[in-house]
CSV table of C-alpha atoms in Angstrom, one decimal:
chain,number,residue,atom,x,y,z
A,22,MET,CA,-81.7,-143.5,-122.2
A,23,LEU,CA,-83.6,-142.9,-125.4
A,24,LEU,CA,-82.7,-139.3,-125.4
A,25,GLU,CA,-79.0,-140.0,-124.8
A,26,PHE,CA,-79.0,-142.5,-127.8
A,27,PHE,CA,-80.7,-139.9,-130.0
A,28,LEU,CA,-78.0,-137.2,-129.2
A,29,LEU,CA,-75.1,-139.6,-129.8
A,30,LEU,CA,-76.6,-140.7,-133.1
A,31,ASN,CA,-76.9,-137.1,-134.3
A,32,TYR,CA,-73.4,-136.2,-133.2
A,33,ALA,CA,-72.2,-138.9,-135.6
A,34,PHE,CA,-73.3,-136.6,-138.4
A,35,ALA,CA,-70.9,-133.9,-137.4
A,36,ALA,CA,-69.0,-132.5,-140.4
A,37,GLU,CA,-65.4,-131.3,-140.4
A,38,LEU,CA,-64.7,-128.4,-142.9
A,39,GLN,CA,-61.7,-126.2,-143.5
A,40,TYR,CA,-61.5,-122.9,-145.3
A,41,THR,CA,-58.5,-120.7,-146.1
A,42,ILE,CA,-58.6,-117.0,-146.1
A,43,ASN,CA,-56.0,-114.3,-146.3
A,44,ASP,CA,-54.9,-111.9,-143.5
A,45,GLY,CA,-56.7,-108.6,-144.1
A,46,THR,CA,-59.8,-110.1,-145.6
A,47,THR,CA,-62.5,-107.4,-145.4
A,48,ARG,CA,-65.8,-107.5,-143.5
A,49,GLY,CA,-68.6,-109.2,-145.5
A,50,SER,CA,-66.3,-111.3,-147.6
A,51,TYR,CA,-67.9,-114.5,-148.8
A,52,ILE,CA,-66.2,-117.7,-147.6
A,53,GLY,CA,-68.4,-120.5,-148.7
A,54,ASN,CA,-71.8,-122.3,-148.5
A,55,LEU,CA,-71.9,-124.6,-145.6
A,56,PRO,CA,-74.5,-127.2,-146.7
A,57,GLN,CA,-73.0,-127.4,-150.2
A,58,ASP,CA,-69.5,-127.7,-148.9
A,59,ALA,CA,-70.6,-130.3,-146.2
A,60,GLN,CA,-72.4,-132.2,-149.0
A,61,LEU,CA,-75.7,-132.5,-147.2
A,62,ASP,CA,-77.8,-135.3,-148.8
A,63,SER,CA,-80.9,-133.5,-149.8
A,64,PRO,CA,-81.1,-129.9,-151.2
A,65,LEU,CA,-84.7,-129.8,-149.9
A,66,ASN,CA,-83.5,-130.4,-146.4
A,67,VAL,CA,-81.4,-127.3,-146.6
A,68,HIS,CA,-84.4,-124.9,-146.9
A,69,GLN,CA,-85.9,-126.6,-143.8
A,70,ARG,CA,-82.8,-126.0,-141.7
A,71,VAL,CA,-81.8,-123.0,-139.6
A,72,PHE,CA,-78.0,-122.4,-139.2
A,73,LYS,CA,-76.5,-120.7,-136.2
A,74,ILE,CA,-72.9,-120.0,-135.1
A,75,ILE,CA,-72.3,-121.0,-131.5
A,76,GLU,CA,-68.6,-120.6,-131.4
A,77,GLY,CA,-66.6,-117.9,-133.3
A,78,ALA,CA,-69.5,-115.7,-133.9
A,79,GLU,CA,-67.2,-112.7,-133.5
A,80,TYR,CA,-65.4,-113.6,-136.7
A,81,LEU,CA,-68.1,-115.1,-139.0
A,82,ASP,CA,-71.7,-114.5,-140.0
A,83,ILE,CA,-73.9,-117.1,-141.5
A,84,ASN,CA,-77.2,-116.7,-143.4
A,85,PRO,CA,-79.6,-118.7,-141.2
A,86,SER,CA,-81.6,-120.1,-144.2
A,87,SER,CA,-78.9,-120.5,-147.0
A,88,GLY,CA,-75.9,-121.4,-145.0
A,89,ASP,CA,-73.7,-118.9,-146.7
A,90,LEU,CA,-70.7,-117.9,-144.7
A,91,TYR,CA,-69.2,-114.4,-144.5
A,92,THR,CA,-66.7,-112.5,-142.5
A,93,LYS,CA,-68.2,-110.5,-139.7
A,94,THR,CA,-65.2,-108.3,-139.3
A,95,GLU,CA,-61.9,-107.6,-141.0
A,96,ILE,CA,-59.5,-110.5,-140.3
A,97,ASP,CA,-56.3,-109.2,-138.7
A,98,ARG,CA,-54.1,-112.3,-138.3
A,99,GLU,CA,-51.5,-110.5,-136.1
A,100,LYS,CA,-54.3,-109.5,-133.6
A,101,ILE,CA,-55.7,-113.0,-133.5
A,102,CYS,CA,-52.5,-115.1,-133.5
A,103,GLY,CA,-49.6,-112.7,-133.1
A,104,ILE,CA,-46.6,-114.2,-135.0
A,105,LYS,CA,-47.5,-117.9,-134.7
A,106,LYS,CA,-46.4,-120.0,-137.7
A,107,GLU,CA,-50.0,-121.2,-138.2
A,108,CYS,CA,-53.2,-119.3,-137.3
A,109,THR,CA,-56.3,-121.2,-137.2
A,110,LEU,CA,-59.8,-120.2,-135.8
A,111,GLU,CA,-62.2,-122.9,-134.5
A,112,ILE,CA,-65.8,-122.2,-135.6
A,113,GLU,CA,-68.7,-124.3,-134.5
A,114,ILE,CA,-72.1,-124.2,-136.2
A,115,LEU,CA,-75.4,-126.0,-135.5
A,116,SER,CA,-78.3,-126.7,-137.8
A,117,SER,CA,-81.9,-127.1,-136.5
A,118,PRO,CA,-84.8,-128.2,-136.0
A,119,GLN,CA,-84.2,-131.5,-134.3
A,120,GLN,CA,-84.8,-133.7,-137.3
A,121,PHE,CA,-82.0,-131.9,-139.2
A,122,PHE,CA,-79.7,-131.4,-136.3
A,123,ASN,CA,-76.1,-131.2,-137.3
A,124,ILE,CA,-72.8,-130.0,-136.0
A,125,PHE,CA,-70.3,-128.4,-138.3
A,126,ASN,CA,-66.8,-128.0,-137.0
A,127,ILE,CA,-64.9,-125.5,-139.1
A,128,LYS,CA,-61.2,-124.7,-139.1
A,129,LEU,CA,-60.5,-121.3,-140.7
A,130,LEU,CA,-56.9,-121.1,-141.7
A,131,ILE,CA,-55.7,-117.5,-142.0
A,132,LEU,CA,-52.7,-117.1,-144.3
A,133,ASP,CA,-50.2,-114.3,-143.5
A,134,LEU,CA,-49.5,-111.5,-146.0
A,135,ASN,CA,-46.7,-109.1,-146.0
A,136,ASP,CA,-48.9,-106.3,-144.7
A,137,ASN,CA,-46.4,-104.7,-142.2
A,138,SER,CA,-43.2,-102.8,-142.9
A,139,PRO,CA,-40.1,-103.1,-140.8
A,140,THR,CA,-39.8,-100.4,-138.1
A,141,PHE,CA,-36.9,-99.2,-136.0
A,142,PRO,CA,-37.3,-98.5,-132.3
A,143,GLN,CA,-36.1,-95.0,-133.0
A,144,SER,CA,-36.0,-92.8,-136.2
A,145,SER,CA,-32.3,-91.9,-135.6
A,146,PHE,CA,-29.3,-93.2,-133.8
A,147,HIS,CA,-26.4,-91.1,-132.6
A,148,LEU,CA,-23.1,-92.9,-132.2
A,149,SER,CA,-19.6,-91.8,-131.5
A,150,LEU,CA,-16.2,-93.1,-132.6
A,151,PRO,CA,-12.7,-91.8,-131.8
A,152,GLU,CA,-10.7,-90.5,-134.7
A,153,SER,CA,-8.1,-93.2,-133.9
A,154,ALA,CA,-10.6,-96.0,-134.4
A,155,PRO,CA,-9.0,-98.7,-136.5
A,156,ILE,CA,-10.5,-99.9,-139.8
A,157,GLY,CA,-12.8,-102.9,-139.1
A,158,THR,CA,-14.3,-101.3,-136.0
A,159,VAL,CA,-17.9,-102.4,-135.7
A,160,LEU,CA,-20.9,-100.5,-134.3
A,161,ARG,CA,-24.0,-102.5,-133.4
A,162,LEU,CA,-27.4,-100.8,-133.9
A,163,SER,CA,-30.8,-101.7,-132.5
A,164,PRO,CA,-32.6,-104.0,-134.9
A,165,ALA,CA,-35.8,-103.3,-136.8
A,166,SER,CA,-38.9,-105.4,-136.0
A,167,ASP,CA,-41.8,-106.6,-138.2
A,168,ALA,CA,-45.1,-107.8,-137.0
A,169,ASP,CA,-45.6,-110.3,-139.8
A,170,THR,CA,-44.7,-114.0,-139.3
A,171,PHE,CA,-41.3,-115.4,-140.0
A,172,PRO,CA,-41.3,-115.5,-143.9
A,173,TYR,CA,-42.0,-111.8,-143.9
A,174,GLN,CA,-39.9,-110.6,-141.1
A,175,VAL,CA,-36.6,-108.6,-141.4
A,176,LYS,CA,-34.1,-110.5,-143.7
A,177,LYS,CA,-31.4,-108.0,-144.5
A,178,TYR,CA,-30.1,-104.5,-143.9
A,179,PHE,CA,-28.6,-102.0,-146.4
A,180,LEU,CA,-26.7,-98.8,-145.8
A,181,GLU,CA,-27.0,-95.6,-147.8
A,182,SER,CA,-24.6,-92.7,-147.8
A,183,GLU,CA,-24.4,-89.7,-150.1
A,184,GLN,CA,-21.0,-88.9,-148.8
A,185,LYS,CA,-17.8,-89.8,-150.7
A,186,PRO,CA,-15.6,-91.6,-150.1
A,187,VAL,CA,-17.6,-94.2,-148.3
A,188,PHE,CA,-16.5,-94.7,-144.7
A,189,PHE,CA,-18.9,-97.4,-143.6
A,190,LYS,CA,-20.6,-100.5,-144.8
A,191,ILE,CA,-23.0,-103.1,-143.3
A,192,LYS,CA,-20.9,-105.9,-141.9
A,193,GLU,CA,-21.7,-109.2,-143.5
A,194,ASP,CA,-22.2,-111.7,-140.7
A,195,SER,CA,-24.4,-114.6,-141.7
A,196,SER,CA,-24.5,-115.8,-138.0
A,197,ASN,CA,-25.9,-112.5,-136.8
A,198,PHE,CA,-27.7,-111.0,-139.8
A,199,LEU,CA,-30.8,-109.8,-137.7
A,200,ILE,CA,-28.8,-107.2,-135.9
A,201,PRO,CA,-27.5,-104.5,-138.1
A,202,GLN,CA,-23.7,-103.8,-137.6
A,203,VAL,CA,-21.9,-100.9,-139.3
A,204,GLU,CA,-18.2,-101.5,-140.0
A,205,LEU,CA,-15.6,-98.7,-140.5
A,206,ILE,CA,-13.8,-99.2,-143.8
A,207,HIS,CA,-11.9,-95.9,-144.1
A,208,GLU,CA,-9.6,-93.9,-141.8
A,209,LEU,CA,-11.5,-91.1,-140.0
A,210,ASP,CA,-10.2,-87.5,-140.2
A,211,VAL,CA,-12.1,-85.1,-137.9
A,212,ASN,CA,-10.6,-82.1,-139.6
A,213,ARG,CA,-12.0,-83.2,-143.0
A,214,ARG,CA,-15.3,-84.5,-141.7
A,215,ALA,CA,-16.5,-84.6,-138.1
A,216,ARG,CA,-19.9,-85.9,-138.7
A,217,HIS,CA,-21.1,-88.8,-141.0
A,218,VAL,CA,-24.8,-89.2,-141.9
A,219,LEU,CA,-26.0,-92.7,-142.9
A,220,LYS,CA,-29.3,-94.2,-143.8
A,221,ILE,CA,-30.1,-97.8,-142.6
A,222,ILE,CA,-32.7,-99.6,-144.6
A,223,ALA,CA,-34.3,-102.8,-143.3
A,224,GLU,CA,-35.8,-105.3,-145.9
A,225,ASP,CA,-38.3,-107.9,-145.0
A,226,GLY,CA,-39.0,-111.3,-146.5
A,227,GLY,CA,-41.5,-109.6,-149.0
A,228,GLY,CA,-38.8,-107.4,-150.4
């Protein structure tokens, strides 16, 4: 019974901390000093403690005597959380010996950066239209994808053509802007031009 009471008493001293880092933070980057950020009562006690990560050791390192926290590996938000809106790692650290026993529960919030570019499933698309296709005919293309979270995913498409006059434009359709649609705006004449070469550009939320 005494042992159970002792453990419950020490668990009451658990500290909750949160740190924020950026996606792509490199290995060995300093995050913070655990005893200082947790506001442990006595600086003298800090040097008598031994800190150890018991959950999340694949992501963080801690200096066992000073309590300095560092990244153990490069932080790749997409690998850890995919495209979730919020990406948080749960880290648990203990300090010993018994008279200085503490639990530190850390939430490591990883902010997304625009570190991925949009990519199309193919580098080129080959489409056909009859010469008699009316102005306003729309061709739908496969959309580009972006591994970043929503604020940095594909937002808009542009069309470039070095040929004059311009025969096509990107169809403006706010209800379906994530799928590129090319609209015919000039009558086709196979005798004058049998092949049109266009460049589709995808722009993400980071510009």
